[in-house]
Amino acid sequence: QVQLVESGGGLVQAGDSLRLSCAASTRTFSTYVMGWFRQAPGKERELVAAIGWNGGRTYYAESVKGRFTISRENSKNTVYLQMDSLKPEDTAVYYCAASSYSVIYVSANAYKYWGQGAQVTVSS
């Protein structure tokens, strides 16, 4: 069982930055593909960004390309999501998730472990 704990959410203004962190309670953290999903009220959960086990592969949703950066520190069992130039439409609950597959999948079904979520609210 892997526990994921997100931190770093909050209320910011449009154009501001936030960094989300996700700490994992597993010694095998480096074997997991890690993803950040978000879900806004009335919308489906969507993959925002994902990163391969060694950081060599990444995925970004079109809506966040050039503004968000995903990274990981395997020595600290932690994955990050740096969010810059935030927009009101980025408002959502952000979830950290871990996948044991060797490739990055967009579907939430590929991710076995989930954090509790962190609220990000961007005011205009």
Short mmCIF file of N, CA, C and O in Angstrom, two decimals:
data_model
loop_
_atom_site.label_atom_id
_atom_site.label_comp_id
_atom_site.label_asym_id
_atom_site.label_seq_id
_atom_site.Cartn_x
_atom_site.Cartn_y
_atom_site.Cartn_z
N GLN A 1 0.84 -1.19 0.00
CA GLN A 1 0.00 0.00 0.00
C GLN A 1 0.88 1.24 0.00
O GLN A 1 1.84 1.34 0.75
N VAL A 2 0.55 2.18 -0.88
CA VAL A 2 1.30 3.42 -0.99
C VAL A 2 0.39 4.57 -0.57
O VAL A 2 -0.72 4.71 -1.08
N GLN A 3 0.87 5.37 0.36
CA GLN A 3 0.12 6.56 0.76
C GLN A 3 0.75 7.79 0.13
O GLN A 3 1.98 7.94 0.13
N LEU A 4 -0.11 8.65 -0.41
CA LEU A 4 0.33 9.88 -1.06
C LEU A 4 -0.30 11.06 -0.34
O LEU A 4 -1.51 11.07 -0.12
N VAL A 5 0.52 12.04 0.00
CA VAL A 5 0.02 13.21 0.72
C VAL A 5 0.43 14.48 -0.02
O VAL A 5 1.63 14.76 -0.17
N GLU A 6 -0.59 15.21 -0.50
CA GLU A 6 -0.33 16.45 -1.22
C GLU A 6 -0.26 17.63 -0.26
O GLU A 6 -0.87 17.62 0.81
N SER A 7 0.47 18.65 -0.68
CA SER A 7 0.52 19.91 0.07
C SER A 7 0.82 21.03 -0.91
O SER A 7 1.30 20.78 -2.03
N GLY A 8 0.52 22.27 -0.48
CA GLY A 8 0.86 23.42 -1.29
C GLY A 8 -0.28 24.11 -2.00
O GLY A 8 -0.07 25.10 -2.70
N GLY A 9 -1.49 23.60 -1.85
CA GLY A 9 -2.63 24.25 -2.49
C GLY A 9 -2.96 25.57 -1.81
O GLY A 9 -2.37 25.92 -0.78
N GLY A 10 -3.91 26.31 -2.38
CA GLY A 10 -4.31 27.56 -1.77
C GLY A 10 -5.07 28.45 -2.71
O GLY A 10 -5.46 28.04 -3.80
N LEU A 11 -5.28 29.69 -2.25
CA LEU A 11 -6.00 30.70 -3.03
C LEU A 11 -5.00 31.73 -3.53
O LEU A 11 -4.25 32.31 -2.72
N VAL A 12 -4.98 31.92 -4.84
CA VAL A 12 -4.07 32.89 -5.44
C VAL A 12 -4.82 33.72 -6.48
O VAL A 12 -5.95 33.39 -6.83
N GLN A 13 -4.16 34.75 -6.96
CA GLN A 13 -4.75 35.57 -8.02
C GLN A 13 -4.23 35.12 -9.37
O GLN A 13 -3.16 34.49 -9.47
N ALA A 14 -4.95 35.45 -10.39
CA ALA A 14 -4.53 35.13 -11.76
C ALA A 14 -3.15 35.70 -12.01
O ALA A 14 -2.86 36.84 -11.65
N GLY A 15 -2.29 34.89 -12.63
CA GLY A 15 -0.93 35.29 -12.91
C GLY A 15 0.08 34.86 -11.86
O GLY A 15 1.30 34.90 -12.10
N ASP A 16 -0.41 34.46 -10.69
CA ASP A 16 0.47 34.01 -9.61
C ASP A 16 0.97 32.60 -9.86
O ASP A 16 0.55 31.92 -10.81
N SER A 17 1.84 32.15 -8.96
CA SER A 17 2.40 30.80 -9.03
C SER A 17 2.12 30.03 -7.74
O SER A 17 1.95 30.63 -6.67
N LEU A 18 2.09 28.71 -7.87
CA LEU A 18 1.97 27.81 -6.73
C LEU A 18 2.80 26.57 -7.03
O LEU A 18 2.95 26.20 -8.20
N ARG A 19 3.30 25.93 -5.98
CA ARG A 19 3.97 24.65 -6.17
C ARG A 19 3.30 23.62 -5.28
O ARG A 19 3.23 23.79 -4.05
N LEU A 20 2.82 22.56 -5.92
CA LEU A 20 2.26 21.44 -5.19
C LEU A 20 3.35 20.39 -4.96
O LEU A 20 4.20 20.18 -5.83
N SER A 21 3.27 19.76 -3.80
CA SER A 21 4.19 18.67 -3.49
C SER A 21 3.36 17.43 -3.14
O SER A 21 2.25 17.54 -2.61
N CYS A 22 3.94 16.28 -3.40
CA CYS A 22 3.27 15.02 -3.06
C CYS A 22 4.34 14.08 -2.51
O CYS A 22 5.27 13.71 -3.23
N ALA A 23 4.19 13.72 -1.25
CA ALA A 23 5.14 12.82 -0.60
C ALA A 23 4.55 11.42 -0.56
O ALA A 23 3.39 11.23 -0.19
N ALA A 24 5.38 10.45 -0.93
CA ALA A 24 4.92 9.06 -0.99
C ALA A 24 5.58 8.23 0.12
O ALA A 24 6.76 8.40 0.42
N SER A 25 4.78 7.32 0.67
CA SER A 25 5.28 6.47 1.76
C SER A 25 5.64 5.09 1.23
O SER A 25 5.02 4.10 1.58
N THR A 26 6.64 5.04 0.37
CA THR A 26 7.07 3.77 -0.17
C THR A 26 8.56 3.83 -0.51
O THR A 26 9.05 4.85 -0.96
N ARG A 27 9.25 2.69 -0.30
CA ARG A 27 10.67 2.63 -0.63
C ARG A 27 10.88 2.40 -2.13
O ARG A 27 12.01 2.49 -2.62
N THR A 28 9.79 2.06 -2.82
CA THR A 28 9.89 1.78 -4.25
C THR A 28 9.33 2.93 -5.08
O THR A 28 8.86 2.73 -6.19
N PHE A 29 9.38 4.13 -4.54
CA PHE A 29 8.83 5.31 -5.21
C PHE A 29 9.40 5.46 -6.61
O PHE A 29 8.68 5.81 -7.55
N SER A 30 10.68 5.18 -6.78
CA SER A 30 11.34 5.40 -8.06
C SER A 30 10.85 4.47 -9.16
O SER A 30 11.18 4.66 -10.33
N THR A 31 10.06 3.47 -8.81
CA THR A 31 9.55 2.54 -9.82
C THR A 31 8.19 2.97 -10.38
O THR A 31 7.69 2.35 -11.32
N TYR A 32 7.61 4.00 -9.81
CA TYR A 32 6.27 4.43 -10.21
C TYR A 32 6.30 5.61 -11.18
O TYR A 32 7.10 6.55 -11.01
N VAL A 33 5.42 5.56 -12.16
CA VAL A 33 5.07 6.75 -12.93
C VAL A 33 4.17 7.58 -12.02
O VAL A 33 3.24 7.03 -11.41
N MET A 34 4.44 8.87 -11.94
CA MET A 34 3.65 9.75 -11.08
C MET A 34 2.88 10.76 -11.92
O MET A 34 3.41 11.29 -12.90
N GLY A 35 1.66 11.01 -11.52
CA GLY A 35 0.83 11.95 -12.26
C GLY A 35 0.13 12.93 -11.35
O GLY A 35 -0.08 12.65 -10.16
N TRP A 36 -0.19 14.08 -11.92
CA TRP A 36 -1.06 15.07 -11.25
C TRP A 36 -2.34 15.18 -12.07
O TRP A 36 -2.29 15.48 -13.26
N PHE A 37 -3.45 14.92 -11.42
CA PHE A 37 -4.75 15.07 -12.02
C PHE A 37 -5.45 16.27 -11.37
O PHE A 37 -5.06 16.70 -10.28
N ARG A 38 -6.48 16.76 -12.03
CA ARG A 38 -7.32 17.77 -11.41
C ARG A 38 -8.78 17.52 -11.78
O ARG A 38 -9.08 16.95 -12.81
N GLN A 39 -9.64 17.98 -10.87
CA GLN A 39 -11.06 17.85 -11.12
C GLN A 39 -11.77 19.12 -10.64
O GLN A 39 -11.71 19.47 -9.46
N ALA A 40 -12.41 19.77 -11.59
CA ALA A 40 -13.20 20.96 -11.28
C ALA A 40 -14.66 20.55 -11.08
O ALA A 40 -15.08 19.50 -11.58
N PRO A 41 -15.44 21.34 -10.37
CA PRO A 41 -16.84 21.00 -10.13
C PRO A 41 -17.58 20.76 -11.44
O PRO A 41 -17.50 21.56 -12.37
N GLY A 42 -18.28 19.62 -11.51
CA GLY A 42 -19.06 19.30 -12.69
C GLY A 42 -18.26 18.80 -13.87
O GLY A 42 -18.83 18.57 -14.95
N LYS A 43 -16.97 18.61 -13.69
CA LYS A 43 -16.12 18.15 -14.79
C LYS A 43 -15.45 16.82 -14.43
O LYS A 43 -15.35 16.46 -13.27
N GLU A 44 -14.99 16.13 -15.46
CA GLU A 44 -14.29 14.87 -15.24
C GLU A 44 -12.86 15.12 -14.76
O GLU A 44 -12.28 16.17 -15.04
N ARG A 45 -12.34 14.14 -14.06
CA ARG A 45 -10.95 14.23 -13.63
C ARG A 45 -10.05 14.10 -14.85
O ARG A 45 -10.23 13.20 -15.69
N GLU A 46 -9.06 14.98 -14.96
CA GLU A 46 -8.17 14.97 -16.12
C GLU A 46 -6.71 14.96 -15.69
O GLU A 46 -6.34 15.55 -14.66
N LEU A 47 -5.90 14.29 -16.49
CA LEU A 47 -4.46 14.27 -16.24
C LEU A 47 -3.87 15.60 -16.67
O LEU A 47 -4.00 16.00 -17.82
N VAL A 48 -3.19 16.25 -15.76
CA VAL A 48 -2.56 17.54 -16.04
C VAL A 48 -1.11 17.33 -16.47
O VAL A 48 -0.65 17.92 -17.45
N ALA A 49 -0.39 16.48 -15.74
CA ALA A 49 1.01 16.22 -16.03
C ALA A 49 1.41 14.88 -15.44
O ALA A 49 0.82 14.43 -14.46
N ALA A 50 2.40 14.25 -16.04
CA ALA A 50 2.91 12.98 -15.53
C ALA A 50 4.40 12.89 -15.81
O ALA A 50 4.91 13.56 -16.72
N ILE A 51 5.06 12.05 -15.03
CA ILE A 51 6.52 11.93 -15.18
C ILE A 51 6.93 10.49 -14.99
O ILE A 51 6.42 9.78 -14.11
N GLY A 52 7.87 10.04 -15.81
CA GLY A 52 8.37 8.68 -15.73
C GLY A 52 9.24 8.47 -14.50
O GLY A 52 9.56 9.40 -13.76
N TRP A 53 9.66 7.23 -14.29
CA TRP A 53 10.33 6.86 -13.05
C TRP A 53 11.61 7.64 -12.80
O TRP A 53 11.96 7.94 -11.65
N ASN A 54 12.34 7.98 -13.85
CA ASN A 54 13.60 8.71 -13.65
C ASN A 54 13.52 10.15 -14.13
O ASN A 54 14.56 10.83 -14.22
N GLY A 55 12.32 10.61 -14.44
CA GLY A 55 12.15 11.99 -14.87
C GLY A 55 12.46 12.22 -16.34
O GLY A 55 12.34 13.34 -16.84
N GLY A 56 12.85 11.18 -17.05
CA GLY A 56 13.23 11.35 -18.44
C GLY A 56 12.07 11.55 -19.39
O GLY A 56 12.24 12.07 -20.49
N ARG A 57 10.90 11.12 -19.00
CA ARG A 57 9.71 11.28 -19.83
C ARG A 57 8.67 12.08 -19.06
O ARG A 57 8.47 11.87 -17.87
N THR A 58 8.04 12.99 -19.76
CA THR A 58 6.97 13.77 -19.15
C THR A 58 5.81 13.91 -20.11
O THR A 58 5.96 13.74 -21.33
N TYR A 59 4.66 14.20 -19.55
CA TYR A 59 3.45 14.46 -20.33
C TYR A 59 2.78 15.70 -19.73
O TYR A 59 2.75 15.85 -18.50
N TYR A 60 2.24 16.55 -20.61
CA TYR A 60 1.48 17.70 -20.16
C TYR A 60 0.20 17.81 -20.98
O TYR A 60 0.22 17.62 -22.20
N ALA A 61 -0.87 18.16 -20.32
CA ALA A 61 -2.09 18.48 -21.04
C ALA A 61 -1.86 19.77 -21.83
O ALA A 61 -1.09 20.65 -21.39
N GLU A 62 -2.52 19.89 -22.98
CA GLU A 62 -2.33 21.07 -23.82
C GLU A 62 -2.64 22.36 -23.06
O GLU A 62 -1.99 23.38 -23.26
N SER A 63 -3.61 22.29 -22.19
CA SER A 63 -4.06 23.49 -21.48
C SER A 63 -3.03 24.05 -20.50
O SER A 63 -3.15 25.20 -20.06
N VAL A 64 -2.01 23.24 -20.15
CA VAL A 64 -1.02 23.71 -19.17
C VAL A 64 0.39 23.75 -19.72
O VAL A 64 1.33 24.17 -19.01
N LYS A 65 0.57 23.34 -20.96
CA LYS A 65 1.92 23.34 -21.55
C LYS A 65 2.51 24.73 -21.53
O LYS A 65 1.85 25.71 -21.88
N GLY A 66 3.77 24.82 -21.09
CA GLY A 66 4.44 26.11 -21.02
C GLY A 66 4.20 26.86 -19.72
O GLY A 66 4.87 27.87 -19.44
N ARG A 67 3.23 26.38 -18.91
CA ARG A 67 2.93 27.06 -17.64
C ARG A 67 3.21 26.17 -16.43
O ARG A 67 3.60 26.67 -15.38
N PHE A 68 3.01 24.87 -16.57
CA PHE A 68 3.22 23.93 -15.47
C PHE A 68 4.46 23.09 -15.74
O PHE A 68 4.77 22.76 -16.88
N THR A 69 5.14 22.72 -14.65
CA THR A 69 6.31 21.85 -14.76
C THR A 69 6.24 20.77 -13.69
O THR A 69 6.09 21.08 -12.50
N ILE A 70 6.34 19.52 -14.12
CA ILE A 70 6.35 18.41 -13.18
C ILE A 70 7.79 17.96 -12.98
O ILE A 70 8.59 17.94 -13.93
N SER A 71 8.13 17.59 -11.76
CA SER A 71 9.48 17.10 -11.46
C SER A 71 9.38 16.13 -10.28
O SER A 71 8.35 16.06 -9.61
N ARG A 72 10.46 15.41 -10.06
CA ARG A 72 10.46 14.47 -8.95
C ARG A 72 11.85 14.36 -8.32
O ARG A 72 12.86 14.57 -9.00
N GLU A 73 11.86 14.05 -7.05
CA GLU A 73 13.10 13.78 -6.32
C GLU A 73 12.95 12.39 -5.71
O GLU A 73 12.32 12.23 -4.65
N ASN A 74 13.50 11.39 -6.36
CA ASN A 74 13.35 10.02 -5.87
C ASN A 74 14.00 9.83 -4.51
O ASN A 74 13.56 9.00 -3.71
N SER A 75 15.06 10.60 -4.22
CA SER A 75 15.72 10.48 -2.92
C SER A 75 14.82 10.95 -1.78
O SER A 75 15.05 10.58 -0.62
N LYS A 76 13.82 11.77 -2.11
CA LYS A 76 12.88 12.28 -1.10
C LYS A 76 11.48 11.70 -1.26
O LYS A 76 10.55 12.12 -0.58
N ASN A 77 11.33 10.76 -2.20
CA ASN A 77 10.01 10.16 -2.44
C ASN A 77 8.95 11.22 -2.69
O ASN A 77 7.81 11.11 -2.20
N THR A 78 9.30 12.23 -3.47
CA THR A 78 8.41 13.37 -3.65
C THR A 78 8.32 13.76 -5.13
O THR A 78 9.33 13.73 -5.85
N VAL A 79 7.11 14.13 -5.54
CA VAL A 79 6.87 14.67 -6.87
C VAL A 79 6.28 16.07 -6.70
O VAL A 79 5.55 16.32 -5.74
N TYR A 80 6.62 16.95 -7.64
CA TYR A 80 6.20 18.34 -7.55
C TYR A 80 5.44 18.75 -8.80
O TYR A 80 5.63 18.19 -9.88
N LEU A 81 4.62 19.78 -8.64
CA LEU A 81 3.98 20.42 -9.78
C LEU A 81 4.12 21.92 -9.58
O LEU A 81 3.46 22.50 -8.70
N GLN A 82 5.00 22.52 -10.37
CA GLN A 82 5.17 23.97 -10.35
C GLN A 82 4.17 24.57 -11.32
O GLN A 82 4.17 24.24 -12.51
N MET A 83 3.32 25.45 -10.81
CA MET A 83 2.26 26.04 -11.62
C MET A 83 2.49 27.54 -11.70
O MET A 83 2.44 28.24 -10.68
N ASP A 84 2.78 28.03 -12.89
CA ASP A 84 3.03 29.45 -13.13
C ASP A 84 1.93 30.02 -14.01
O ASP A 84 1.20 29.30 -14.67
N SER A 85 1.83 31.34 -14.01
CA SER A 85 0.83 32.04 -14.82
C SER A 85 -0.55 31.42 -14.66
O SER A 85 -1.24 31.12 -15.65
N LEU A 86 -0.95 31.24 -13.43
CA LEU A 86 -2.22 30.57 -13.16
C LEU A 86 -3.40 31.37 -13.68
O LEU A 86 -3.38 32.61 -13.69
N LYS A 87 -4.41 30.63 -14.12
CA LYS A 87 -5.62 31.21 -14.66
C LYS A 87 -6.82 30.76 -13.84
O LYS A 87 -6.77 29.70 -13.22
N PRO A 88 -7.90 31.51 -13.87
CA PRO A 88 -9.11 31.07 -13.12
C PRO A 88 -9.57 29.67 -13.53
O PRO A 88 -10.06 28.92 -12.68
N GLU A 89 -9.37 29.31 -14.78
CA GLU A 89 -9.80 27.98 -15.24
C GLU A 89 -8.92 26.86 -14.71
O GLU A 89 -9.21 25.68 -14.92
N ASP A 90 -7.84 27.20 -14.02
CA ASP A 90 -7.02 26.18 -13.35
C ASP A 90 -7.60 25.79 -11.99
O ASP A 90 -7.10 24.88 -11.34
N THR A 91 -8.62 26.49 -11.56
CA THR A 91 -9.25 26.20 -10.28
C THR A 91 -9.81 24.78 -10.27
O THR A 91 -10.59 24.40 -11.15
N ALA A 92 -9.39 23.99 -9.29
CA ALA A 92 -9.80 22.58 -9.20
C ALA A 92 -9.18 21.97 -7.96
O ALA A 92 -8.34 22.59 -7.29
N VAL A 93 -9.60 20.75 -7.67
CA VAL A 93 -8.90 19.93 -6.68
C VAL A 93 -7.84 19.15 -7.45
O VAL A 93 -8.14 18.49 -8.45
N TYR A 94 -6.61 19.23 -6.99
CA TYR A 94 -5.49 18.57 -7.65
C TYR A 94 -5.11 17.32 -6.86
O TYR A 94 -4.92 17.38 -5.64
N TYR A 95 -4.99 16.21 -7.59
CA TYR A 95 -4.67 14.92 -6.99
C TYR A 95 -3.35 14.39 -7.51
O TYR A 95 -3.09 14.42 -8.71
N CYS A 96 -2.56 13.88 -6.61
CA CYS A 96 -1.35 13.16 -6.95
C CYS A 96 -1.71 11.68 -7.10
O CYS A 96 -2.55 11.16 -6.33
N ALA A 97 -1.11 10.99 -8.07
CA ALA A 97 -1.44 9.59 -8.29
C ALA A 97 -0.20 8.82 -8.74
O ALA A 97 0.69 9.39 -9.38
N ALA A 98 -0.18 7.54 -8.42
CA ALA A 98 0.95 6.68 -8.76
C ALA A 98 0.49 5.50 -9.62
O ALA A 98 -0.51 4.85 -9.30
N SER A 99 1.25 5.25 -10.67
CA SER A 99 0.96 4.15 -11.58
C SER A 99 2.14 3.19 -11.62
O SER A 99 3.28 3.63 -11.72
N SER A 100 1.85 1.90 -11.59
CA SER A 100 2.92 0.90 -11.63
C SER A 100 3.26 0.47 -13.06
O SER A 100 4.13 -0.37 -13.26
N TYR A 101 2.57 1.07 -14.04
CA TYR A 101 2.91 0.78 -15.43
C TYR A 101 4.24 1.44 -15.78
O TYR A 101 4.62 2.45 -15.19
N SER A 102 4.91 0.91 -16.79
CA SER A 102 6.22 1.44 -17.18
C SER A 102 6.11 2.61 -18.15
O SER A 102 7.10 3.29 -18.42
N VAL A 103 4.91 2.83 -18.68
CA VAL A 103 4.70 3.95 -19.59
C VAL A 103 3.67 4.89 -18.98
O VAL A 103 2.94 4.52 -18.06
N ILE A 104 3.60 6.09 -19.53
CA ILE A 104 2.64 7.07 -19.03
C ILE A 104 1.30 6.89 -19.73
O ILE A 104 1.22 6.93 -20.96
N TYR A 105 0.26 6.66 -18.92
CA TYR A 105 -1.09 6.58 -19.43
C TYR A 105 -1.88 7.81 -19.00
O TYR A 105 -1.68 8.32 -17.90
N VAL A 106 -2.79 8.23 -19.88
CA VAL A 106 -3.59 9.41 -19.58
C VAL A 106 -4.79 9.04 -18.70
O VAL A 106 -5.22 9.83 -17.86
N SER A 107 -5.28 7.82 -18.85
CA SER A 107 -6.48 7.41 -18.12
C SER A 107 -6.22 7.27 -16.64
O SER A 107 -5.21 6.69 -16.21
N ALA A 108 -7.16 7.76 -15.85
CA ALA A 108 -7.07 7.63 -14.39
C ALA A 108 -7.10 6.16 -13.97
O ALA A 108 -6.60 5.82 -12.89
N ASN A 109 -7.66 5.30 -14.79
CA ASN A 109 -7.74 3.88 -14.46
C ASN A 109 -6.37 3.23 -14.34
O ASN A 109 -6.23 2.16 -13.75
N ALA A 110 -5.35 3.85 -14.93
CA ALA A 110 -4.00 3.28 -14.90
C ALA A 110 -3.26 3.60 -13.61
O ALA A 110 -2.16 3.10 -13.39
N TYR A 111 -3.85 4.43 -12.77
CA TYR A 111 -3.20 4.88 -11.54
C TYR A 111 -3.86 4.21 -10.35
O TYR A 111 -5.05 4.34 -10.12
N LYS A 112 -3.04 3.48 -9.59
CA LYS A 112 -3.57 2.64 -8.52
C LYS A 112 -3.71 3.39 -7.19
O LYS A 112 -4.63 3.12 -6.41
N TYR A 113 -2.79 4.30 -6.93
CA TYR A 113 -2.77 4.99 -5.64
C TYR A 113 -3.03 6.48 -5.83
O TYR A 113 -2.52 7.08 -6.79
N TRP A 114 -3.80 7.04 -4.90
CA TRP A 114 -4.23 8.42 -5.01
C TRP A 114 -4.07 9.16 -3.68
O TRP A 114 -4.24 8.57 -2.61
N GLY A 115 -3.73 10.44 -3.78
CA GLY A 115 -3.72 11.28 -2.60
C GLY A 115 -5.11 11.79 -2.30
O GLY A 115 -6.07 11.51 -3.03
N GLN A 116 -5.22 12.57 -1.24
CA GLN A 116 -6.53 13.05 -0.80
C GLN A 116 -6.99 14.29 -1.55
O GLN A 116 -8.16 14.67 -1.48
N GLY A 117 -6.08 14.93 -2.27
CA GLY A 117 -6.43 16.11 -3.05
C GLY A 117 -6.06 17.41 -2.36
O GLY A 117 -6.07 17.50 -1.12
N ALA A 118 -5.73 18.40 -3.16
CA ALA A 118 -5.39 19.73 -2.66
C ALA A 118 -6.16 20.76 -3.48
O ALA A 118 -6.11 20.74 -4.71
N GLN A 119 -6.85 21.65 -2.79
CA GLN A 119 -7.66 22.65 -3.49
C GLN A 119 -6.76 23.78 -3.99
O GLN A 119 -5.96 24.34 -3.23
N VAL A 120 -6.93 24.11 -5.26
CA VAL A 120 -6.27 25.28 -5.86
C VAL A 120 -7.36 26.18 -6.40
O VAL A 120 -8.18 25.75 -7.23
N THR A 121 -7.38 27.40 -5.92
CA THR A 121 -8.38 28.37 -6.37
C THR A 121 -7.67 29.60 -6.90
O THR A 121 -6.82 30.18 -6.22
N VAL A 122 -8.01 29.96 -8.14
CA VAL A 122 -7.39 31.11 -8.79
C VAL A 122 -8.47 32.16 -9.04
O VAL A 122 -9.41 31.91 -9.78
N SER A 123 -8.31 33.30 -8.43
CA SER A 123 -9.29 34.37 -8.59
C SER A 123 -8.87 35.30 -9.72
O SER A 123 -7.68 35.48 -9.98
N SER A 124 -9.86 35.88 -10.36
CA SER A 124 -9.57 36.77 -11.50
C SER A 124 -9.37 38.21 -11.05
O SER A 124 -9.60 38.56 -9.93
#
